[in-house]
GROMACS .gro file of C-alpha atoms in nm:
model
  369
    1UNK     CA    1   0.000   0.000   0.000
    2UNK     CA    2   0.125   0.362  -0.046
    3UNK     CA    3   0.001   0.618   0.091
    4UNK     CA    4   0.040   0.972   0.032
    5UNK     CA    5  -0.118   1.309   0.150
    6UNK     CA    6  -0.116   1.711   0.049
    7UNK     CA    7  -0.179   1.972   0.232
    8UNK     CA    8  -0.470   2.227   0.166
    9UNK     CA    9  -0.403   2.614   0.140
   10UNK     CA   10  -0.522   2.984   0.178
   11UNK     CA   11  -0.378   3.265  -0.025
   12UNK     CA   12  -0.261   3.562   0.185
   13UNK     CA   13  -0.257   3.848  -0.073
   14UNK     CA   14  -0.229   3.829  -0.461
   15UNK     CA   15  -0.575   3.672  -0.566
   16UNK     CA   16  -0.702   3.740  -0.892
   17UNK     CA   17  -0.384   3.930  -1.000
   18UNK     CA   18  -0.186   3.614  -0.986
   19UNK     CA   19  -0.412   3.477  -1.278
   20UNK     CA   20  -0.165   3.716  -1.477
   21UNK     CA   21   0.193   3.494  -1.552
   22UNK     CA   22   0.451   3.649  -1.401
   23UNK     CA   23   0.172   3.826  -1.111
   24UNK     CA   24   0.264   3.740  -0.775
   25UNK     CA   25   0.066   3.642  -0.451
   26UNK     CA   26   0.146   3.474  -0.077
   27UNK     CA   27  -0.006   3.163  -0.004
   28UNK     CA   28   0.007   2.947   0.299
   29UNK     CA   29  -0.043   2.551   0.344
   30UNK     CA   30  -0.243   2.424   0.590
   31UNK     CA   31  -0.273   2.151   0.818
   32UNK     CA   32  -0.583   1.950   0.689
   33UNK     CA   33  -0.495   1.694   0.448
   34UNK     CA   34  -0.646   1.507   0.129
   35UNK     CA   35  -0.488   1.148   0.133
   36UNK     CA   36  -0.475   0.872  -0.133
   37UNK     CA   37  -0.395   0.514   0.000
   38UNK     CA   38  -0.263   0.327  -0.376
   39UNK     CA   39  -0.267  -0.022  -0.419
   40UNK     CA   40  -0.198  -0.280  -0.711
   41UNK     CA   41  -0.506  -0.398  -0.874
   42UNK     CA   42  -0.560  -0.638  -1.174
   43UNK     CA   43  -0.784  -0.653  -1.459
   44UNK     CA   44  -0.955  -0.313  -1.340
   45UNK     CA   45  -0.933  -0.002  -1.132
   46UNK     CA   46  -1.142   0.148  -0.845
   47UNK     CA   47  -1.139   0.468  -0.716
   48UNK     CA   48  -1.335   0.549  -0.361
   49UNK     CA   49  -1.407   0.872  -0.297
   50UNK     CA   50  -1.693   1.046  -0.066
   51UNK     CA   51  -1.695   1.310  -0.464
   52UNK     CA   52  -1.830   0.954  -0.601
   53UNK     CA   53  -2.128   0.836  -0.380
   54UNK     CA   54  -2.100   0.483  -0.223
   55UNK     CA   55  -1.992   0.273  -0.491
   56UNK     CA   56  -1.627   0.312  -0.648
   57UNK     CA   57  -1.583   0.423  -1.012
   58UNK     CA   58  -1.460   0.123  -1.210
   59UNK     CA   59  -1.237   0.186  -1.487
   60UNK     CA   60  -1.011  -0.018  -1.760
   61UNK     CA   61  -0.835   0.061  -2.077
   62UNK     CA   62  -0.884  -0.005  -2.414
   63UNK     CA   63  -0.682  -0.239  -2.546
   64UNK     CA   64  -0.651  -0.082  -2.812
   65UNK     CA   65  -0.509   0.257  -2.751
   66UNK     CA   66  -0.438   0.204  -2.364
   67UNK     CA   67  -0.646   0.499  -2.262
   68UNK     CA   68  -0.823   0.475  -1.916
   69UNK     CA   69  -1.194   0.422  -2.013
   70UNK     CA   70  -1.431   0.484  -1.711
   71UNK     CA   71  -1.816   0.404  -1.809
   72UNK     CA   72  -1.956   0.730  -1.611
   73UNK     CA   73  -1.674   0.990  -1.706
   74UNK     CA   74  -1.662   1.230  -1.477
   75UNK     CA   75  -1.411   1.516  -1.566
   76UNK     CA   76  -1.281   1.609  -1.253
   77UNK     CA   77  -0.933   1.659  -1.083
   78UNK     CA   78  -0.869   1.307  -0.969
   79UNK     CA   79  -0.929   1.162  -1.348
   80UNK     CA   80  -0.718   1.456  -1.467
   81UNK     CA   81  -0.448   1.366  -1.286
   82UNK     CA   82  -0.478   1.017  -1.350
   83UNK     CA   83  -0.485   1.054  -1.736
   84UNK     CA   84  -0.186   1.280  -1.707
   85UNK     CA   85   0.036   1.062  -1.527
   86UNK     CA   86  -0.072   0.750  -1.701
   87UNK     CA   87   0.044   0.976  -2.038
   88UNK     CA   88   0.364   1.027  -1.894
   89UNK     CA   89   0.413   0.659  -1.800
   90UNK     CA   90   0.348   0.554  -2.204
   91UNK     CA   91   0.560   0.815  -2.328
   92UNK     CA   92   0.879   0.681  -2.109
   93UNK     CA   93   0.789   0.356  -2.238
   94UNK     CA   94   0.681   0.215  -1.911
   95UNK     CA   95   0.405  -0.102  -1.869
   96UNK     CA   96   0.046   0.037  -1.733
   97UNK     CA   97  -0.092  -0.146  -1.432
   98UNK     CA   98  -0.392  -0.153  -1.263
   99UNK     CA   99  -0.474   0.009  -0.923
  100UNK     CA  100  -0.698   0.121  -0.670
  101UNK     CA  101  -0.765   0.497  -0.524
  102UNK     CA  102  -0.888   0.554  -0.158
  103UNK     CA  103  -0.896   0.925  -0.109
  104UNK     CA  104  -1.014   1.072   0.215
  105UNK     CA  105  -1.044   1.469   0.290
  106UNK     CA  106  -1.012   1.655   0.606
  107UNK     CA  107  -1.082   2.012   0.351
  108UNK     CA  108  -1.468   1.982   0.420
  109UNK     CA  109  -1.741   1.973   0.730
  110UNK     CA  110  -1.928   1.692   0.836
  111UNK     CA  111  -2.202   1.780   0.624
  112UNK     CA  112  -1.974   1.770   0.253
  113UNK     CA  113  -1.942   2.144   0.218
  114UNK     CA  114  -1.600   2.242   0.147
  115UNK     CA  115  -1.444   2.470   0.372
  116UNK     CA  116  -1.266   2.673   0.098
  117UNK     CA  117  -0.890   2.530   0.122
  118UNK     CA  118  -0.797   2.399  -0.216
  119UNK     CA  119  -0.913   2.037  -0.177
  120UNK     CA  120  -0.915   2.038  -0.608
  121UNK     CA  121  -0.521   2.099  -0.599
  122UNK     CA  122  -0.470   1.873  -0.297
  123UNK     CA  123  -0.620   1.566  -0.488
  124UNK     CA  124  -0.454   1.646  -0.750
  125UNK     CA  125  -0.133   1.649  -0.611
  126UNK     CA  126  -0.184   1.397  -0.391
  127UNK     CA  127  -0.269   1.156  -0.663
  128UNK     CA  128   0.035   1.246  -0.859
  129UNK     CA  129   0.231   1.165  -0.602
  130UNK     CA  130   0.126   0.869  -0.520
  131UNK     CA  131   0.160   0.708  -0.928
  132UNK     CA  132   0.453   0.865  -0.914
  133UNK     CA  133   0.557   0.636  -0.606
  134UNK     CA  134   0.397   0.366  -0.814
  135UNK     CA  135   0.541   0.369  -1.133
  136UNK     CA  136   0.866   0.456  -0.991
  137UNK     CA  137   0.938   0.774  -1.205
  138UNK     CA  138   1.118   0.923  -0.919
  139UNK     CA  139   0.990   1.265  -0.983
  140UNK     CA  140   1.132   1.595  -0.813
  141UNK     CA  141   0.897   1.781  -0.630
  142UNK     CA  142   0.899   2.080  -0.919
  143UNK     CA  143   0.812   1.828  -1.138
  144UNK     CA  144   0.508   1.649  -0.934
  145UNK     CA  145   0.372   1.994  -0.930
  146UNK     CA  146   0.422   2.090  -1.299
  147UNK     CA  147   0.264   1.752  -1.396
  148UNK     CA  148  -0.009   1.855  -1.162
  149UNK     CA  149  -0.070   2.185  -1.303
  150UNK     CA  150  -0.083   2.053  -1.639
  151UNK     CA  151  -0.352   1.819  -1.508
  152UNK     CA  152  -0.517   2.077  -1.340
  153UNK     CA  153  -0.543   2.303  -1.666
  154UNK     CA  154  -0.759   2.044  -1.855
  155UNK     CA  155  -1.022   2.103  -1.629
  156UNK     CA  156  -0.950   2.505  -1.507
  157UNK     CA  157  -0.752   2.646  -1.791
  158UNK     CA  158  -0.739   2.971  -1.602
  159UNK     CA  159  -0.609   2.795  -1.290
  160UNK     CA  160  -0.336   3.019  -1.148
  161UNK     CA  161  -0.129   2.711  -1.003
  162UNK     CA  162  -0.068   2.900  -0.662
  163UNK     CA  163  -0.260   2.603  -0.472
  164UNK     CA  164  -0.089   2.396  -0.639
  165UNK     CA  165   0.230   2.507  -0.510
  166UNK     CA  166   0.168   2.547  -0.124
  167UNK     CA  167  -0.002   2.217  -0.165
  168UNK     CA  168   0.324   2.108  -0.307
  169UNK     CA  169   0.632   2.235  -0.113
  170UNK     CA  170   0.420   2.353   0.220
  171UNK     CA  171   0.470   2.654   0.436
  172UNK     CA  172   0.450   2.999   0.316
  173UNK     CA  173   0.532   3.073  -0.030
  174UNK     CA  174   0.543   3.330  -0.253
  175UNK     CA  175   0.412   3.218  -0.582
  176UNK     CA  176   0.403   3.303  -0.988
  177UNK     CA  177   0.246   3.150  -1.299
  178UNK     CA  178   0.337   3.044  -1.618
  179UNK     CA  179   0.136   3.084  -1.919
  180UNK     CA  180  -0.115   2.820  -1.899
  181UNK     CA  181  -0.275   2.813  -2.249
  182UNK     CA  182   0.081   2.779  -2.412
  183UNK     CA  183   0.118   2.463  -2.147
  184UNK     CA  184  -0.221   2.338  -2.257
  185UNK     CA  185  -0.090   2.370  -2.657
  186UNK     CA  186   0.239   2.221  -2.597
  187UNK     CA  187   0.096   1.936  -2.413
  188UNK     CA  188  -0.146   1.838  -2.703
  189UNK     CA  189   0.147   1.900  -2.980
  190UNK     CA  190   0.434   1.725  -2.794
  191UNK     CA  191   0.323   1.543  -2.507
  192UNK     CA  192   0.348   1.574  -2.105
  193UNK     CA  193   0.743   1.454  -2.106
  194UNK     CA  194   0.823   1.669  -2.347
  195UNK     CA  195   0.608   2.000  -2.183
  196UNK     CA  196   0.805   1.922  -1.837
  197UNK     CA  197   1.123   1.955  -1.981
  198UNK     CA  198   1.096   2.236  -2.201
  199UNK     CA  199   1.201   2.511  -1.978
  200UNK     CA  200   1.092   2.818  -2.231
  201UNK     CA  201   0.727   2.724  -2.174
  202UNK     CA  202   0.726   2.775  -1.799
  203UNK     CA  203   0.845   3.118  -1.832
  204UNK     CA  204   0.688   3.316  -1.553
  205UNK     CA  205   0.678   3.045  -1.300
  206UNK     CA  206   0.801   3.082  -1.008
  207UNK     CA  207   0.789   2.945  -0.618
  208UNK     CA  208   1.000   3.105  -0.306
  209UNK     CA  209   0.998   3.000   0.018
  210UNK     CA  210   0.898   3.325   0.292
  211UNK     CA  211   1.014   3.243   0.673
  212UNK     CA  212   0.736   3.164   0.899
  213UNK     CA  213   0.640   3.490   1.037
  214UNK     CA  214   0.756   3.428   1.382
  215UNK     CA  215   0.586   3.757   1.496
  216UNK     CA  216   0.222   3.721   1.354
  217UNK     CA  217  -0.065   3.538   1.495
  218UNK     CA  218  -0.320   3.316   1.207
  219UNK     CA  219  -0.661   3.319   1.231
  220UNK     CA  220  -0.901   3.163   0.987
  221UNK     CA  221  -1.297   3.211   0.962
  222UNK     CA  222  -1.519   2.993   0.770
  223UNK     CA  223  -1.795   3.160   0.654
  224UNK     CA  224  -2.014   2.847   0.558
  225UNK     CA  225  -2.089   2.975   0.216
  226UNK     CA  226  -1.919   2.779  -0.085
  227UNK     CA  227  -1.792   3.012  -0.353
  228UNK     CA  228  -1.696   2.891  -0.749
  229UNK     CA  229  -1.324   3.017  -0.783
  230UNK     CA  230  -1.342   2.999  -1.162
  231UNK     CA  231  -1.649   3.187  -1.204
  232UNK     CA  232  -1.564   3.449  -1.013
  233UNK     CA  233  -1.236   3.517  -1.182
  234UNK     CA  234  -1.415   3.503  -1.464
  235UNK     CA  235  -1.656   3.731  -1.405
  236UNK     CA  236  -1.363   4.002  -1.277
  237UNK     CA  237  -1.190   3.929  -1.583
  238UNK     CA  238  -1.489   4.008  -1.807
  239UNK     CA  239  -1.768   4.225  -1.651
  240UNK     CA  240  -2.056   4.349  -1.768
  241UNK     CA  241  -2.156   4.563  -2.040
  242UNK     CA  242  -2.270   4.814  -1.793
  243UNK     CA  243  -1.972   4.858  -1.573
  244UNK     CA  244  -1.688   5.088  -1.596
  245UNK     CA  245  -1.425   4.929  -1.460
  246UNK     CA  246  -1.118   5.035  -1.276
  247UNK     CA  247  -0.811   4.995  -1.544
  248UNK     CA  248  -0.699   4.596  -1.484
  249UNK     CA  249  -0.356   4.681  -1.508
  250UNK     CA  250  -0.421   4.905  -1.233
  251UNK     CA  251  -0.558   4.664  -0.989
  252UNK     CA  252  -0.243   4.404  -1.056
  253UNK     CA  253   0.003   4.688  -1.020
  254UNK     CA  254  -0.179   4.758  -0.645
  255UNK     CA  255  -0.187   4.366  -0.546
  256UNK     CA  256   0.145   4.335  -0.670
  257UNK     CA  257   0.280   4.640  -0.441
  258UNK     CA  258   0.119   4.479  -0.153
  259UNK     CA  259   0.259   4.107  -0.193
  260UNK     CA  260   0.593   4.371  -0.230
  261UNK     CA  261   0.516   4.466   0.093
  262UNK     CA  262   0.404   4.150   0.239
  263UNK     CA  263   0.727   3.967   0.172
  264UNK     CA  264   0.948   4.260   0.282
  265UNK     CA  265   0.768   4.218   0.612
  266UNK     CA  266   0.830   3.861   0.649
  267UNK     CA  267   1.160   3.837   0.590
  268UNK     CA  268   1.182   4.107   0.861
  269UNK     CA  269   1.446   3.951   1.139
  270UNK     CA  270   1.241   4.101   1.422
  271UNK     CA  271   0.892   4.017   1.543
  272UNK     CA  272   0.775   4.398   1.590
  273UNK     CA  273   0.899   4.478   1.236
  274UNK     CA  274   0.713   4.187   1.127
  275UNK     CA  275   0.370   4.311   1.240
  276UNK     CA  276   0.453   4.675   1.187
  277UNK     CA  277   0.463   4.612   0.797
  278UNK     CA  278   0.258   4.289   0.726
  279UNK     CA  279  -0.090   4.446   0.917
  280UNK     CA  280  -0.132   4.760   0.738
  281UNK     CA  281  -0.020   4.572   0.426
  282UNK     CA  282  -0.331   4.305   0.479
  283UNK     CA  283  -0.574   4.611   0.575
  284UNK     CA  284  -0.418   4.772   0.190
  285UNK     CA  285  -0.477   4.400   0.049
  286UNK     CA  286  -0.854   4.383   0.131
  287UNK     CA  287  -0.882   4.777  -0.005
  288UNK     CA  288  -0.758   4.667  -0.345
  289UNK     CA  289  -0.963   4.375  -0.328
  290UNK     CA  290  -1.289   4.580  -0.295
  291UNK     CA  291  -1.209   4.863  -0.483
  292UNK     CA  292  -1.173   4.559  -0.802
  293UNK     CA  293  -1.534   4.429  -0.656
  294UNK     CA  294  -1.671   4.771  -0.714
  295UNK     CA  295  -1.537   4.840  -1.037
  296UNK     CA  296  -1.644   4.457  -1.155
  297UNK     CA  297  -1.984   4.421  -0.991
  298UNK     CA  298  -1.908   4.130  -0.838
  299UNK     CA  299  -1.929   4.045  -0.520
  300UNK     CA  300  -1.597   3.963  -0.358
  301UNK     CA  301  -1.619   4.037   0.026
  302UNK     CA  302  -2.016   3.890   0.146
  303UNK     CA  303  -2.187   4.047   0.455
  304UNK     CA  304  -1.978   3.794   0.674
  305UNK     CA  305  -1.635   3.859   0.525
  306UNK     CA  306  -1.704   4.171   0.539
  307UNK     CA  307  -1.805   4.160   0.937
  308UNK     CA  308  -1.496   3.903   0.996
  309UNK     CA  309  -1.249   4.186   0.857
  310UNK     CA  310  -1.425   4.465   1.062
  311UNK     CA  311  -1.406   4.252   1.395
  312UNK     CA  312  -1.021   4.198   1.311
  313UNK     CA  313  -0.976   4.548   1.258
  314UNK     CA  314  -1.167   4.685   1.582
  315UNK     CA  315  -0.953   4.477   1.778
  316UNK     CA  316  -0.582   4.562   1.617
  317UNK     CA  317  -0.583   4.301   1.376
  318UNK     CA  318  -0.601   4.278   0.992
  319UNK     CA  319  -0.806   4.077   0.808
  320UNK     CA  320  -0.928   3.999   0.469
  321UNK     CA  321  -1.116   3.760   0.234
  322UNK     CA  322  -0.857   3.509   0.104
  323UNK     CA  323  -0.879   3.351  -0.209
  324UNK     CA  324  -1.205   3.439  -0.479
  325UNK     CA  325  -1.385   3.585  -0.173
  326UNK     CA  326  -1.755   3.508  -0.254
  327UNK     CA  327  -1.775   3.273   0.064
  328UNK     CA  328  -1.561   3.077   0.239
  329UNK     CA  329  -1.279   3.201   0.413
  330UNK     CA  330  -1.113   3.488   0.565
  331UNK     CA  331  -0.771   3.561   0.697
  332UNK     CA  332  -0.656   3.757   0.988
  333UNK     CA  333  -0.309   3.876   1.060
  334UNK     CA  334  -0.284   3.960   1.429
  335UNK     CA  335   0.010   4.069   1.698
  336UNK     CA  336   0.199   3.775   1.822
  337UNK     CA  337   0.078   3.952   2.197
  338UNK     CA  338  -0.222   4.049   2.048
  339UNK     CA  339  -0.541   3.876   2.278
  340UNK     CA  340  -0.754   3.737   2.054
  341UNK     CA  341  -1.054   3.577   2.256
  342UNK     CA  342  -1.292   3.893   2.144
  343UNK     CA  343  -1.238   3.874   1.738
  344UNK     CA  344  -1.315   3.506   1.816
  345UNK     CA  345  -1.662   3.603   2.037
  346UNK     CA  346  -1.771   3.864   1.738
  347UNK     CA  347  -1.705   3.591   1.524
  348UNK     CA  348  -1.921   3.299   1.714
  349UNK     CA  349  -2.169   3.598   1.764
  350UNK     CA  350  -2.219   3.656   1.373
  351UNK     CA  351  -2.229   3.273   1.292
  352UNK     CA  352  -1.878   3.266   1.176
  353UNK     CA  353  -1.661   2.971   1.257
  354UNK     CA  354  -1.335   2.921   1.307
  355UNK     CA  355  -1.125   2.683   1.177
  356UNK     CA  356  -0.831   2.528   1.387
  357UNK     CA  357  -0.569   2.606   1.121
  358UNK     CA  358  -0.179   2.637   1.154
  359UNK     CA  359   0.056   2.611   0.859
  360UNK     CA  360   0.166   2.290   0.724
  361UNK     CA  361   0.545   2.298   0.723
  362UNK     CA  362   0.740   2.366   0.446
  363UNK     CA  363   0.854   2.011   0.234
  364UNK     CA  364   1.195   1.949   0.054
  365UNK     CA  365   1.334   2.220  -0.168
  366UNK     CA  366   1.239   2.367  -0.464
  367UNK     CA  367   1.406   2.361  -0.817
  368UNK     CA  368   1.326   2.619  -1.086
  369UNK     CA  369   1.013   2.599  -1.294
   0.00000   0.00000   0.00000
């Protein structure tokens, strides 16, 4: 049996902007996990997951062409990541196998919803990871996640890739994207071997490890409203006829200025100095954020993100929606000395939960894209 997990992830500052290659944003992995227990099958293939209902999907390949056929297709992550592995493992020449997928999550409630923490990219590169171990390609990390991105972009082609990462390499991260649609063409004209190797294509990409900010307390609200990433940026992207908006390249030059600043104050030696520049950098974060809500129409920080920042900011803290906003999660940044039992009462007060979060350490190093 093999076993493997990834962690899930929030984004600190950067969201939407880091759509753009080359656009930064800070991310953080978490410590709730998806895991994937692997083991050898024959003649067939399960996979068990809660995404599936009781009964595992079945699948086989044609005998004729070796693809995975699966008789209710669904096109999801775990499939994607499947079919892009199993791609790689032809093109080096290597005999397919059978096996079966257990995957468990820890990213969702009791009840199924998700909790907003990137359990799409965990699968994904949790599943890699574990046909890697299987196959025995002895993949780098990079390379796990740039096989999992190009997975990922069959099914999201606007995916930024920044989940991806901190799902990837853990801890706090400061994160870049390549040009996906020139990934997606590359892959269909030359193949996945071929795409992970050619270095001009991943132009743009980029991961850095940030130190753990020693100095800062993280707090995480769950807003219990689920919120469609992809629509959303696509909505911001293109907005109605009847808006005005704000000039794009405005909005990217403003998030980029703040993940600036939110790095600087990181890699601050000192505690102090580590609050003093990364608060009223989040509090700048969340301004950008809603000043590219009002100029798109859509609605990026609900009534309860909205109250979750303003409790964090009453009480000396900074907070903002992290990710698409739309639901799901917030982020505060307080003072390591900072007491933090009334943002926490406000919170309970307005129906806003709390998630036990702390980050997932950081994982092995990190080649270049």
């Amino acid at each position: 049996m093999i076993e493997t997990r990834a962690p899930g992830k929030l984004y600190i500052a950067g969201e939407y902007a880091v759509v753009d290659p080359g656009q930064p944003a800070v991310l953080v992995a978490v410590d709730r996990y998806i895991t994937v227990g692997l083991a050898e099958g024959s003649e067939l293939g399960r996979v068990r997951s809660s995404a599936y209902g009781r009964s595992p999907l079945v699948w086989v390949r044609d005998d004729a062409s070796d693809r995975i056929v699966i008789e209710h297709q669904p096109t999801d992550y775990v499939f994607a990541a499947i079919g892009a592995v199993e791609q790689l493992r032809s093109e080096l020449g290597l005999a397919p196998r059978y096996y079966d997928l257990d995957i468990g999550s820890e990213l969702d409630d009791v009840s199924g919803r998700k909790f907003g923490l990137g359990s799409s990219a965990a699968v994904t590169t949790a599943v890699v990871a574990a046909l890697d171990a299987f196959y025995g390609l002895e993949l780098t990390r990079t390379e796990r996640f740039k096989l999992a991105l190009l997975a990922t972009i069959e099914i999201a082609p606007k995916a930024s890739g920044g989940d991806l990462a901190a799902s990837a390499f853990g801890g706090w991260i400061r994160y870049t994207s390549p040009d996906r649609e020139a990934l997606r063409l590359h892959r269909s004209v030359h193949g996945v071997a071929a795409t992970l190797a050619a270095s001009g294509e991943w132009a743009g990409c980029g991961v850095t490890r940030l130190p753990d900010p020693d100095g800062l307390q993280f707090l995480v609200g769950w807003t219990g409203s689920p919120a469609s990433t992809e629509r959303l940026v696509d909505q911001v992207r293109h907005p109605g006829a009847s808006r005005s908006p704000r000039p794009y390249p405005e909005f990217t030059s403003d998030s980029r200025a703040c993940v600036d600043a939110l790095v600087e104050a990181f890699e601050q030696p000192e505690p102090a100095a580590q609050s003093r520049g990364a608060l009223p950098t989040i509090r700048r974060a969340r301004r950008v954020l809603q000043q590219l809500s009002a100029s798109s129409g859509i609605t990026i920080e609900t009534a309860q993100l909205r109250t979750l920042c303003d409790v964090a900011e009453r009480h000396g803290a900074a907070g903002k929606p992290s990710g698409a906003g739309g639901g799901d999660c917030g982020i505060v940044l307080a003072d390591a000395g900072l007491g933090t039992a009334p943002i926490l009462r406000e919170w309970e007060a307005n129906d806003i939960r709390r998630l036990s979060l702390a980050p997932h350490a950081a994982t092995g190093s990190i080649d270049a894209c």
